[in-house]
């Protein structure tokens, strides 16, 4: 591997020093080759946004960014849908598979600076699961609850977008445990810490409840195209 094709976390930590705590595991990431990077400089998405958001570098493979894992066994999967809804319910893995399944391709953007383009997944649209619970008129935010108390939140309007999923398959294989298997959220248009791994609950709330990283110096809005990496108050 050529040295220019390595993206070191140290660069990110140097920028972040004193401002935020370290996010994810330390590591060195293999970036896409120089020719591909050049091609991507001016590439746009169909919606007109830059394919690679500012300050991001495309990498070759998804990284395991750590976190305290839940059980990777589908038999242990339980998803509680609750909060500001008329019909709370709990799903097991079979119940999730009973929803219409969809293949989707998206780009994901980690706040530490790497972007993985064209990742292919299979799962259930988040909106399908939320709508089954019939959110009340007070539903304003979705708190995604994961193993060991990890949470993250997004506006309900973001959660209902057609590119937001609960995913169980990545690149044609069951989602690996380290990447959140058996089931994780995928919220492509926010930094990747909004994509909770090892999901256990979907709590719909009327008032926002900033999550694990959002209360540790990271942006609550987390828009990669606006480079909303850190919270303003920190
Ligand atoms: N439950 C849980 N989900 C999580 C995290 C975590 O620590 N715990 N880390 C987040 C962060 S910071 C990132 S960048 C992505 C990393 O996903 P990956 O390990 O599959 O690359 O997961 C997000 N989801
Ligand atoms: Mo991250």
PDB file of C-alpha atoms and ligand atoms in Angstrom:
ATOM      1  CA  UNK A   1       0.000   0.000   0.000  1.00  0.00           C
ATOM      2  CA  UNK A   2       1.396   3.375  -1.005  1.00  0.00           C
ATOM      3  CA  UNK A   3       1.637   5.871   1.804  1.00  0.00           C
ATOM      4  CA  UNK A   4      -0.520   8.458   0.049  1.00  0.00           C
ATOM      5  CA  UNK A   5      -3.336   5.917   0.042  1.00  0.00           C
ATOM      6  CA  UNK A   6      -3.471   5.713   3.815  1.00  0.00           C
ATOM      7  CA  UNK A   7      -5.706   7.938   5.872  1.00  0.00           C
ATOM      8  CA  UNK A   8      -4.395   8.149   9.395  1.00  0.00           C
ATOM      9  CA  UNK A   9      -6.628   8.796  12.350  1.00  0.00           C
ATOM     10  CA  UNK A  10      -3.880  10.895  13.871  1.00  0.00           C
ATOM     11  CA  UNK A  11      -4.735  13.706  11.475  1.00  0.00           C
ATOM     12  CA  UNK A  12      -8.254  13.762  12.843  1.00  0.00           C
ATOM     13  CA  UNK A  13      -7.193  13.537  16.469  1.00  0.00           C
ATOM     14  CA  UNK A  14      -4.777  16.423  15.994  1.00  0.00           C
ATOM     15  CA  UNK A  15      -7.647  18.581  14.754  1.00  0.00           C
ATOM     16  CA  UNK A  16      -9.922  17.400  17.524  1.00  0.00           C
ATOM     17  CA  UNK A  17      -7.436  17.610  20.395  1.00  0.00           C
ATOM     18  CA  UNK A  18      -8.834  19.350  23.425  1.00  0.00           C
ATOM     19  CA  UNK A  19     -12.260  19.733  21.869  1.00  0.00           C
ATOM     20  CA  UNK A  20     -13.768  16.266  21.845  1.00  0.00           C
ATOM     21  CA  UNK A  21     -13.110  12.786  23.079  1.00  0.00           C
ATOM     22  CA  UNK A  22     -11.841  10.163  20.666  1.00  0.00           C
ATOM     23  CA  UNK A  23     -14.573   8.536  18.590  1.00  0.00           C
ATOM     24  CA  UNK A  24     -14.149   4.983  17.329  1.00  0.00           C
ATOM     25  CA  UNK A  25     -11.056   2.811  17.359  1.00  0.00           C
ATOM     26  CA  UNK A  26      -7.638   4.066  16.312  1.00  0.00           C
ATOM     27  CA  UNK A  27      -6.629   2.876  12.894  1.00  0.00           C
ATOM     28  CA  UNK A  28      -5.216   3.574   9.482  1.00  0.00           C
ATOM     29  CA  UNK A  29      -7.676   3.349   6.628  1.00  0.00           C
ATOM     30  CA  UNK A  30      -6.999   2.299   3.050  1.00  0.00           C
ATOM     31  CA  UNK A  31      -8.262   5.060   0.789  1.00  0.00           C
ATOM     32  CA  UNK A  32      -9.389   4.574  -2.793  1.00  0.00           C
ATOM     33  CA  UNK A  33      -6.585   5.028  -5.321  1.00  0.00           C
ATOM     34  CA  UNK A  34      -5.378   8.446  -6.487  1.00  0.00           C
ATOM     35  CA  UNK A  35      -7.124   8.167  -9.877  1.00  0.00           C
ATOM     36  CA  UNK A  36     -10.464   7.391  -8.236  1.00  0.00           C
ATOM     37  CA  UNK A  37      -9.975  10.207  -5.725  1.00  0.00           C
ATOM     38  CA  UNK A  38      -9.329  12.623  -8.587  1.00  0.00           C
ATOM     39  CA  UNK A  39     -12.494  11.406 -10.323  1.00  0.00           C
ATOM     40  CA  UNK A  40     -14.476  11.983  -7.149  1.00  0.00           C
ATOM     41  CA  UNK A  41     -13.326  15.558  -6.536  1.00  0.00           C
ATOM     42  CA  UNK A  42     -16.136  17.102  -8.580  1.00  0.00           C
ATOM     43  CA  UNK A  43     -18.553  14.161  -8.611  1.00  0.00           C
ATOM     44  CA  UNK A  44     -22.120  15.032  -7.644  1.00  0.00           C
ATOM     45  CA  UNK A  45     -25.028  12.981  -6.380  1.00  0.00           C
ATOM     46  CA  UNK A  46     -28.340  13.044  -8.247  1.00  0.00           C
ATOM     47  CA  UNK A  47     -29.557  15.606  -5.677  1.00  0.00           C
ATOM     48  CA  UNK A  48     -26.669  17.925  -6.584  1.00  0.00           C
ATOM     49  CA  UNK A  49     -24.670  17.443  -3.402  1.00  0.00           C
ATOM     50  CA  UNK A  50     -20.994  16.534  -3.551  1.00  0.00           C
ATOM     51  CA  UNK A  51     -20.499  12.791  -3.717  1.00  0.00           C
ATOM     52  CA  UNK A  52     -17.727  13.105  -1.128  1.00  0.00           C
ATOM     53  CA  UNK A  53     -18.688  15.737   1.462  1.00  0.00           C
ATOM     54  CA  UNK A  54     -16.096  18.376   2.446  1.00  0.00           C
ATOM     55  CA  UNK A  55     -13.227  17.084   4.580  1.00  0.00           C
ATOM     56  CA  UNK A  56     -13.998  13.429   3.818  1.00  0.00           C
ATOM     57  CA  UNK A  57     -11.849  10.840   1.999  1.00  0.00           C
ATOM     58  CA  UNK A  58     -13.281   7.780   0.255  1.00  0.00           C
ATOM     59  CA  UNK A  59     -11.963   4.487   1.611  1.00  0.00           C
ATOM     60  CA  UNK A  60     -11.973   0.957   0.217  1.00  0.00           C
ATOM     61  CA  UNK A  61     -13.606  -1.070   2.997  1.00  0.00           C
ATOM     62  CA  UNK A  62     -15.980  -0.464   5.862  1.00  0.00           C
ATOM     63  CA  UNK A  63     -14.138  -0.135   9.164  1.00  0.00           C
ATOM     64  CA  UNK A  64     -15.139  -1.555  12.506  1.00  0.00           C
ATOM     65  CA  UNK A  65     -15.329   1.627  14.553  1.00  0.00           C
ATOM     66  CA  UNK A  66     -15.994  -0.129  17.821  1.00  0.00           C
ATOM     67  CA  UNK A  67     -18.647   0.407  20.443  1.00  0.00           C
ATOM     68  CA  UNK A  68     -19.921  -1.958  23.094  1.00  0.00           C
ATOM     69  CA  UNK A  69     -21.451  -4.809  21.094  1.00  0.00           C
ATOM     70  CA  UNK A  70     -24.821  -6.426  21.606  1.00  0.00           C
ATOM     71  CA  UNK A  71     -25.448 -10.079  20.817  1.00  0.00           C
ATOM     72  CA  UNK A  72     -24.940 -10.760  17.106  1.00  0.00           C
ATOM     73  CA  UNK A  73     -27.466 -13.645  17.221  1.00  0.00           C
ATOM     74  CA  UNK A  74     -30.747 -13.084  15.367  1.00  0.00           C
ATOM     75  CA  UNK A  75     -32.466 -15.206  18.090  1.00  0.00           C
ATOM     76  CA  UNK A  76     -31.516 -12.546  20.644  1.00  0.00           C
ATOM     77  CA  UNK A  77     -32.858  -9.663  18.544  1.00  0.00           C
ATOM     78  CA  UNK A  78     -35.733  -7.702  20.070  1.00  0.00           C
ATOM     79  CA  UNK A  79     -36.887  -4.312  18.867  1.00  0.00           C
ATOM     80  CA  UNK A  80     -39.200  -2.225  20.989  1.00  0.00           C
ATOM     81  CA  UNK A  81     -41.116   0.512  19.167  1.00  0.00           C
ATOM     82  CA  UNK A  82     -42.537   2.892  21.727  1.00  0.00           C
ATOM     83  CA  UNK A  83     -42.996   6.471  22.957  1.00  0.00           C
ATOM     84  CA  UNK A  84     -45.317   8.943  21.254  1.00  0.00           C
ATOM     85  CA  UNK A  85     -47.191   6.274  19.297  1.00  0.00           C
ATOM     86  CA  UNK A  86     -50.727   4.913  19.341  1.00  0.00           C
ATOM     87  CA  UNK A  87     -49.701   1.277  18.879  1.00  0.00           C
ATOM     88  CA  UNK A  88     -46.429   0.385  20.606  1.00  0.00           C
ATOM     89  CA  UNK A  89     -45.102  -3.077  19.747  1.00  0.00           C
ATOM     90  CA  UNK A  90     -42.074  -5.317  20.023  1.00  0.00           C
ATOM     91  CA  UNK A  91     -40.550  -7.186  17.092  1.00  0.00           C
ATOM     92  CA  UNK A  92     -38.298 -10.229  17.037  1.00  0.00           C
ATOM     93  CA  UNK A  93     -36.072 -11.077  14.065  1.00  0.00           C
ATOM     94  CA  UNK A  94     -38.845 -13.029  12.330  1.00  0.00           C
ATOM     95  CA  UNK A  95     -41.168 -10.090  12.832  1.00  0.00           C
ATOM     96  CA  UNK A  96     -38.659  -7.774  11.182  1.00  0.00           C
ATOM     97  CA  UNK A  97     -38.283 -10.188   8.263  1.00  0.00           C
ATOM     98  CA  UNK A  98     -42.070 -10.193   7.817  1.00  0.00           C
ATOM     99  CA  UNK A  99     -41.860  -6.566   6.643  1.00  0.00           C
ATOM    100  CA  UNK A 100     -41.231  -5.970   2.929  1.00  0.00           C
ATOM    101  CA  UNK A 101     -37.481  -6.224   2.380  1.00  0.00           C
ATOM    102  CA  UNK A 102     -35.494  -3.848   0.195  1.00  0.00           C
ATOM    103  CA  UNK A 103     -32.009  -3.819  -1.286  1.00  0.00           C
ATOM    104  CA  UNK A 104     -30.370  -0.420  -1.185  1.00  0.00           C
ATOM    105  CA  UNK A 105     -27.050   1.195  -2.029  1.00  0.00           C
ATOM    106  CA  UNK A 106     -25.737   4.219  -0.200  1.00  0.00           C
ATOM    107  CA  UNK A 107     -22.666   6.150   0.904  1.00  0.00           C
ATOM    108  CA  UNK A 108     -21.829   6.474   4.586  1.00  0.00           C
ATOM    109  CA  UNK A 109     -19.717   9.215   6.147  1.00  0.00           C
ATOM    110  CA  UNK A 110     -17.846   8.771   9.413  1.00  0.00           C
ATOM    111  CA  UNK A 111     -17.139  11.951  11.341  1.00  0.00           C
ATOM    112  CA  UNK A 112     -13.485  10.872  11.669  1.00  0.00           C
ATOM    113  CA  UNK A 113     -13.075  11.594   7.964  1.00  0.00           C
ATOM    114  CA  UNK A 114     -13.713   8.461   5.977  1.00  0.00           C
ATOM    115  CA  UNK A 115     -16.547   7.861   3.540  1.00  0.00           C
ATOM    116  CA  UNK A 116     -17.524   4.483   2.157  1.00  0.00           C
ATOM    117  CA  UNK A 117     -19.231   4.868  -1.216  1.00  0.00           C
ATOM    118  CA  UNK A 118     -21.652   2.416  -2.807  1.00  0.00           C
ATOM    119  CA  UNK A 119     -22.159   0.139   0.169  1.00  0.00           C
ATOM    120  CA  UNK A 120     -24.928  -2.374  -0.564  1.00  0.00           C
ATOM    121  CA  UNK A 121     -27.398  -3.396   2.094  1.00  0.00           C
ATOM    122  CA  UNK A 122     -30.700  -5.172   2.620  1.00  0.00           C
ATOM    123  CA  UNK A 123     -33.263  -4.316   5.230  1.00  0.00           C
ATOM    124  CA  UNK A 124     -36.579  -2.709   6.064  1.00  0.00           C
ATOM    125  CA  UNK A 125     -37.392   0.964   5.526  1.00  0.00           C
ATOM    126  CA  UNK A 126     -37.402   2.713   8.904  1.00  0.00           C
ATOM    127  CA  UNK A 127     -40.666   4.461   7.925  1.00  0.00           C
ATOM    128  CA  UNK A 128     -42.476   1.128   7.500  1.00  0.00           C
ATOM    129  CA  UNK A 129     -41.655   0.083  11.062  1.00  0.00           C
ATOM    130  CA  UNK A 130     -42.411   3.509  12.549  1.00  0.00           C
ATOM    131  CA  UNK A 131     -45.694   3.878  10.686  1.00  0.00           C
ATOM    132  CA  UNK A 132     -46.921   0.539  11.971  1.00  0.00           C
ATOM    133  CA  UNK A 133     -46.772   2.060  15.475  1.00  0.00           C
ATOM    134  CA  UNK A 134     -48.836   5.059  14.315  1.00  0.00           C
ATOM    135  CA  UNK A 135     -46.803   8.017  15.602  1.00  0.00           C
ATOM    136  CA  UNK A 136     -48.926  10.600  17.409  1.00  0.00           C
ATOM    137  CA  UNK A 137     -49.150  14.218  16.301  1.00  0.00           C
ATOM    138  CA  UNK A 138     -46.499  15.008  18.967  1.00  0.00           C
ATOM    139  CA  UNK A 139     -43.889  12.816  17.260  1.00  0.00           C
ATOM    140  CA  UNK A 140     -40.931  15.098  16.540  1.00  0.00           C
ATOM    141  CA  UNK A 141     -37.770  13.009  17.014  1.00  0.00           C
ATOM    142  CA  UNK A 142     -36.704   9.397  16.806  1.00  0.00           C
ATOM    143  CA  UNK A 143     -34.345   8.142  19.503  1.00  0.00           C
ATOM    144  CA  UNK A 144     -32.596   5.008  18.247  1.00  0.00           C
ATOM    145  CA  UNK A 145     -31.758   2.838  21.249  1.00  0.00           C
ATOM    146  CA  UNK A 146     -28.922   0.332  21.065  1.00  0.00           C
ATOM    147  CA  UNK A 147     -27.169  -2.195  23.285  1.00  0.00           C
ATOM    148  CA  UNK A 148     -25.622  -0.997  26.561  1.00  0.00           C
ATOM    149  CA  UNK A 149     -27.388   2.348  26.535  1.00  0.00           C
ATOM    150  CA  UNK A 150     -25.977   3.783  23.285  1.00  0.00           C
ATOM    151  CA  UNK A 151     -28.526   6.153  21.789  1.00  0.00           C
ATOM    152  CA  UNK A 152     -28.689   8.648  18.970  1.00  0.00           C
ATOM    153  CA  UNK A 153     -31.521  10.841  17.745  1.00  0.00           C
ATOM    154  CA  UNK A 154     -32.752  12.270  14.456  1.00  0.00           C
ATOM    155  CA  UNK A 155     -35.732  14.431  13.532  1.00  0.00           C
ATOM    156  CA  UNK A 156     -38.746  12.306  12.630  1.00  0.00           C
ATOM    157  CA  UNK A 157     -38.711  13.836   9.126  1.00  0.00           C
ATOM    158  CA  UNK A 158     -35.183  12.453   8.617  1.00  0.00           C
ATOM    159  CA  UNK A 159     -36.192   9.060  10.014  1.00  0.00           C
ATOM    160  CA  UNK A 160     -39.082   8.839   7.540  1.00  0.00           C
ATOM    161  CA  UNK A 161     -36.896   9.493   4.477  1.00  0.00           C
ATOM    162  CA  UNK A 162     -36.854   6.618   1.979  1.00  0.00           C
ATOM    163  CA  UNK A 163     -33.067   6.161   2.333  1.00  0.00           C
ATOM    164  CA  UNK A 164     -33.212   5.364   6.073  1.00  0.00           C
ATOM    165  CA  UNK A 165     -33.285   1.679   6.977  1.00  0.00           C
ATOM    166  CA  UNK A 166     -32.984  -1.013   9.575  1.00  0.00           C
ATOM    167  CA  UNK A 167     -30.395  -3.223   7.865  1.00  0.00           C
ATOM    168  CA  UNK A 168     -29.478  -6.867   8.463  1.00  0.00           C
ATOM    169  CA  UNK A 169     -27.359  -7.575   5.384  1.00  0.00           C
ATOM    170  CA  UNK A 170     -24.200  -5.849   4.127  1.00  0.00           C
ATOM    171  CA  UNK A 171     -22.523  -6.658   0.791  1.00  0.00           C
ATOM    172  CA  UNK A 172     -24.680  -9.757   0.443  1.00  0.00           C
ATOM    173  CA  UNK A 173     -23.802 -11.327   3.812  1.00  0.00           C
ATOM    174  CA  UNK A 174     -25.448 -11.190   7.224  1.00  0.00           C
ATOM    175  CA  UNK A 175     -24.365  -7.939   8.862  1.00  0.00           C
ATOM    176  CA  UNK A 176     -21.172  -8.794  10.808  1.00  0.00           C
ATOM    177  CA  UNK A 177     -21.369  -8.419  14.587  1.00  0.00           C
ATOM    178  CA  UNK A 178     -18.697  -5.695  14.736  1.00  0.00           C
ATOM    179  CA  UNK A 179     -20.708  -3.636  12.219  1.00  0.00           C
ATOM    180  CA  UNK A 180     -23.868  -3.900  14.304  1.00  0.00           C
ATOM    181  CA  UNK A 181     -25.272  -7.315  13.406  1.00  0.00           C
ATOM    182  CA  UNK A 182     -27.842  -8.676  13.497  1.00  0.00           C
ATOM    183  CA  UNK A 183     -29.573  -5.318  12.872  1.00  0.00           C
ATOM    184  CA  UNK A 184     -28.411  -1.709  12.720  1.00  0.00           C
ATOM    185  CA  UNK A 185     -29.857   1.601  11.615  1.00  0.00           C
ATOM    186  CA  UNK A 186     -28.528   3.177   8.422  1.00  0.00           C
ATOM    187  CA  UNK A 187     -29.023   6.946   8.155  1.00  0.00           C
ATOM    188  CA  UNK A 188     -26.859   7.795   5.132  1.00  0.00           C
ATOM    189  CA  UNK A 189     -27.258  11.565   5.085  1.00  0.00           C
ATOM    190  CA  UNK A 190     -25.967  12.167   8.612  1.00  0.00           C
ATOM    191  CA  UNK A 191     -22.550  11.334  10.057  1.00  0.00           C
ATOM    192  CA  UNK A 192     -22.338   7.627  10.756  1.00  0.00           C
ATOM    193  CA  UNK A 193     -22.737   7.914  14.546  1.00  0.00           C
ATOM    194  CA  UNK A 194     -26.441   8.434  13.809  1.00  0.00           C
ATOM    195  CA  UNK A 195     -26.474   4.883  12.367  1.00  0.00           C
ATOM    196  CA  UNK A 196     -26.775   2.981  15.634  1.00  0.00           C
ATOM    197  CA  UNK A 197     -25.445  -0.577  15.627  1.00  0.00           C
ATOM    198  CA  UNK A 198     -27.094  -3.413  17.631  1.00  0.00           C
ATOM    199  CA  UNK A 199     -30.478  -1.676  17.634  1.00  0.00           C
ATOM    200  CA  UNK A 200     -32.911  -2.578  20.391  1.00  0.00           C
ATOM    201  CA  UNK A 201     -35.471   0.201  20.429  1.00  0.00           C
ATOM    202  CA  UNK A 202     -37.105   2.975  18.451  1.00  0.00           C
ATOM    203  CA  UNK A 203     -38.444   5.610  20.787  1.00  0.00           C
ATOM    204  CA  UNK A 204     -40.544   8.376  19.316  1.00  0.00           C
ATOM    205  CA  UNK A 205     -40.466  11.565  21.359  1.00  0.00           C
ATOM    206  CA  UNK A 206     -41.854  15.086  21.257  1.00  0.00           C
ATOM    207  CA  UNK A 207     -38.677  16.686  22.666  1.00  0.00           C
ATOM    208  CA  UNK A 208     -35.213  15.783  21.379  1.00  0.00           C
ATOM    209  CA  UNK A 209     -32.943  13.613  23.528  1.00  0.00           C
ATOM    210  CA  UNK A 210     -29.388  14.068  22.219  1.00  0.00           C
ATOM    211  CA  UNK A 211     -27.567  10.744  22.261  1.00  0.00           C
ATOM    212  CA  UNK A 212     -24.247   9.223  23.271  1.00  0.00           C
ATOM    213  CA  UNK A 213     -21.876  11.151  20.986  1.00  0.00           C
ATOM    214  CA  UNK A 214     -24.170  14.156  20.786  1.00  0.00           C
ATOM    215  CA  UNK A 215     -23.678  14.706  24.520  1.00  0.00           C
ATOM    216  CA  UNK A 216     -19.905  14.218  24.166  1.00  0.00           C
ATOM    217  CA  UNK A 217     -19.063  17.132  21.912  1.00  0.00           C
ATOM    218  CA  UNK A 218     -20.379  15.923  18.576  1.00  0.00           C
ATOM    219  CA  UNK A 219     -22.978  17.740  16.518  1.00  0.00           C
ATOM    220  CA  UNK A 220     -26.621  16.851  17.027  1.00  0.00           C
ATOM    221  CA  UNK A 221     -27.563  17.808  13.467  1.00  0.00           C
ATOM    222  CA  UNK A 222     -24.495  16.015  11.994  1.00  0.00           C
ATOM    223  CA  UNK A 223     -24.950  17.119   8.367  1.00  0.00           C
ATOM    224  CA  UNK A 224     -21.806  16.019   6.461  1.00  0.00           C
ATOM    225  CA  UNK A 225     -22.334  18.597   3.689  1.00  0.00           C
ATOM    226  CA  UNK A 226     -22.314  21.393   6.229  1.00  0.00           C
ATOM    227  CA  UNK A 227     -19.441  19.726   8.093  1.00  0.00           C
ATOM    228  CA  UNK A 228     -21.428  19.750  11.319  1.00  0.00           C
ATOM    229  CA  UNK A 229     -18.928  17.618  13.237  1.00  0.00           C
ATOM    230  CA  UNK A 230     -18.872  19.202  16.687  1.00  0.00           C
ATOM    231  CA  UNK A 231     -21.509  20.744  18.874  1.00  0.00           C
ATOM    232  CA  UNK A 232     -21.234  24.490  18.992  1.00  0.00           C
ATOM    233  CA  UNK A 233     -21.208  24.761  22.761  1.00  0.00           C
ATOM    234  CA  UNK A 234     -18.183  22.482  23.278  1.00  0.00           C
TER     235      UNK A 234
HETATM  236  N1  LIG B   1     -24.496   0.887  19.321  1.00  0.00           N
HETATM  237  C1  LIG B   1     -23.535   1.644  18.756  1.00  0.00           C
HETATM  238  N2  LIG B   1     -23.728   2.101  17.524  1.00  0.00           N
HETATM  239  C2  LIG B   1     -22.791   2.865  16.918  1.00  0.00           C
HETATM  240  C3  LIG B   1     -21.594   3.207  17.592  1.00  0.00           C
HETATM  241  C4  LIG B   1     -21.409   2.698  18.906  1.00  0.00           C
HETATM  242  O1  LIG B   1     -20.390   2.950  19.576  1.00  0.00           O
HETATM  243  N3  LIG B   1     -22.395   1.909  19.460  1.00  0.00           N
HETATM  244  N4  LIG B   1     -20.661   3.997  16.966  1.00  0.00           N
HETATM  245  C5  LIG B   1     -21.135   4.857  15.862  1.00  0.00           C
HETATM  246  C6  LIG B   1     -20.047   5.409  15.094  1.00  0.00           C
HETATM  247  S1  LIG B   1     -19.185   6.676  15.822  1.00  0.00           S
HETATM  248  C7  LIG B   1     -19.768   5.011  13.822  1.00  0.00           C
HETATM  249  S2  LIG B   1     -18.594   5.782  12.866  1.00  0.00           S
HETATM  250  C8  LIG B   1     -20.447   3.844  13.230  1.00  0.00           C
HETATM  251  C9  LIG B   1     -19.400   2.840  12.832  1.00  0.00           C
HETATM  252  O2  LIG B   1     -19.974   1.723  12.221  1.00  0.00           O
HETATM  253  P1  LIG B   1     -18.998   0.577  11.747  1.00  0.00           P
HETATM  254  O3  LIG B   1     -18.253   0.101  12.958  1.00  0.00           O
HETATM  255  O4  LIG B   1     -19.868  -0.460  11.130  1.00  0.00           O
HETATM  256  O5  LIG B   1     -18.082   1.213  10.745  1.00  0.00           O
HETATM  257  O6  LIG B   1     -21.357   3.237  14.122  1.00  0.00           O
HETATM  258  C10 LIG B   1     -22.081   4.110  14.932  1.00  0.00           C
HETATM  259  N5  LIG B   1     -23.024   3.319  15.658  1.00  0.00           N
HETATM  260 MO1  LIG B   2     -17.861   7.530  13.977  1.00  0.00          MO
END
